[in-house]
Amino acid sequence: MSGILNRPIEQDMKESYLDYAMSVIVGRALPDIRDGLKPVHRRILYAMSELGNTHDKPYKKSARVVGEVLGKYHPHGDAAIYDSLVRMAQEFSLRYTLVDGQGNFGSIDGDGAAAMRYTEVRMKKLAEEMLTDIDRETVDFTPNFDGTLKEPVVLPSKIPNLLINGSAGIAVGMATNIPPHNLGEVTDALIAIIEGADEAKVLQMVPGPDFPTGGTIMGKAGIYEAYKTGRGIIRLRGKVENDAKSRKLIIREIPYQVTKVAIIEAIADAVKEKKIEGISGIHDRSDKEGMEVTIDLKKDADPEIVLNQIYANTPMESSFGIINLALVKGTPRTLPLFEMLRLFVEFRQEIVRKRCVFEKKQAEARAHILDGLMVALKNIDRIIAFLKACRDVKAAKAGLMESYALSEKQADAIVEMKLRALTGLEREKIETELAELKKTIAWLEGVLADEMKILAIIKEELLDVRKRYADARRTAIEESMDERTVEDLIPNEEVVVFISHKGYVKRVLLQEYRTQRRGGKGVVGTETKEEDFVEDVVVTRTHNYILFFTDKGRVHWLKAYNIPEAGRYASGKPIVNMLELKDEKITAWIGMEAFSDKEFLVMITRNGIVKRIGADAFANPRKGGVIAITLKENDSLIDVKKTDGNREVFIATRDGYAIRFNENDARELGRTGQGVIGIRLREKDEVIGATICEKPHVLTITENGYGKRTEFSEYRVQARGGMGVTNIDCTDKTGKVVGVKAVDDNDEVIVISSKGQTIRSPVKDIRVIGRNTQGVRIIRLDEKEKAASFAVVQKEECAPQPSE
């Protein structure tokens, strides 16, 4: 059968798909490196120019412009054209808008524009700079979709539009996401390239993207990577003003391509989910003068911590992935910044060269005519007589060309010459014009023969663009993304951090607790919820990390200042709002000032397993935590101690037994290791705690408020894996063991009861006695009240308040 082509379907599908892909890439989704426009935007500006819809003329209905573009150049639907037109007029979308819109063109709240029949548009003056010289044969034209008209392949743009306004688009198998930049900085960089500067110097002139919505770029590493390779990720934050007097945070700027409504909703949701603490209300007071979203803070809220939580849990901090992908001679390429700038300079060289060729051709054509007129004026009497004798124009032109060696165009001009040209003044004008044209032609020939003169013209034009359109940078750039800026505002004070059995946490200044004699009733250390009690306490500094170890063997990181500060009588906040816990319970936590490879962490499980690991294994905090120890079935992590690598470990059990061994008996393992046996447990016994033998005595506290000091020397050093020896005589009077700590005479002990009662006493007031004893009363407890935990602090670190 005729007309049927026999070919493999795989080949046909491949060719058809590639044709479609290239059509999308070249014809719709990717901008041209030269004018920075996609076809739809180029067609809109060209159509507006053809309509005379310039900045100095009255506005035209958007529907008129859309119809012009749709009918003549872009048959892809009116909605697509109008959406593109709207974006070109939005000051929050483009750094330098190309369309001057009148009417509702949407808002940063995410509101859409009014229908095209209601809005009006005209070109911005800056957009007209992109079409300058388009009528001087500077760019190629191609037939439109139906072949009835011509449209430009590219606009002869004077401005580096791709860099100053950026571009975003998804093609087939590739995407572009070029951020906007500051016009003044980009023109400076272009001029530096023209003057021969190298890449390093040029990159210094463009510190980073400059977004229309302002904000702050956090860190320069992503910028540098994107500028060097064409790809990178930057973090962008909104700008917030801290009004300390009225206790409000005021949002003034938001990240690029994020709506204000999305941020407000995200803050409200985070407050409901208790991911953000300390906010009592949020109000949007934005108007035409600018953005103002006020966040009311609670009385006890730390503004910097609340702000950090906002950045962490809302789009007020977002990422922007830079992909500098553009069409270079019809081929998509990912470009570093220097190459993008260099290609624009090359484009402008081509435009200026073509313009000069066109102007030279025009000047030569006019000079040719004027040369003919000058011949006629010199021989005017004979020519007039000759013309009077001619029967028609054709004979006159032929005779002039033969007699005076004139071209047909010159003969036409002489025949059409008006009598006023015979006056002296008109003769002088022709002579002056001819002289000026010869100078112009000579200058243009000089420019075309010397590339440096072309570059000088480009530089002059760039300086003019800079002078008329450049403005101040809107987006700030901060040196780094770490938390040092917050820490600088927070004193590095010593604090007591409490955690309750049900997971409530708070920090209190150490000075809140006055010193008492042992055996006293104590002062309230922290209020607890009903049926809750304080489970652990640690002394650290606000700038230090705290590692939180869970019963499941995972570790989480948190700066101490991120734990909410509260008074002695406050119950604290749930730790689950600060850490991403998954059916886990915090069982151990230690302060870490640094993560040195010369420090070690010794982990002890309830079943007596010990694991030793280098502290540097936890130097890289990760959201969600990481595995610290792999646990066997029915086991849990109960304690973690920090050592210098050459210490003795002391493990105690609930029933009053203990073992002492050298930590090096447990070899160093990686994060996912299971550990080795530390102590073999008696029936129904379990490990209750551990300490490091770095002081002369071990302090043991029992449930009923009893405690004793015993010299470590009474516990012989033995190999790990033994059953240990008696540590304390546990009776009904004393109760089971709560925990053990290494102490000396300069220490003080803070004991916390299950009801939140605390007492602080000098350790030296507790008698040093042998292993097989019951100890002395440390804290008086009410009926059904138990000692829950205790902490040890050095006496010289304390600043006790006067006795109450």
XYZ file of C-alpha atoms in Angstrom, residues 380-390:
11
model
C 22.662 72.962 -12.580
C 22.199 75.170 -15.680
C 23.056 72.444 -18.179
C 20.993 69.870 -16.293
C 17.922 72.152 -16.215
C 18.246 72.768 -19.954
C 18.640 69.031 -20.553
C 15.594 68.197 -18.456
C 13.480 70.792 -20.280
C 14.386 69.109 -23.567
C 13.526 65.584 -22.424
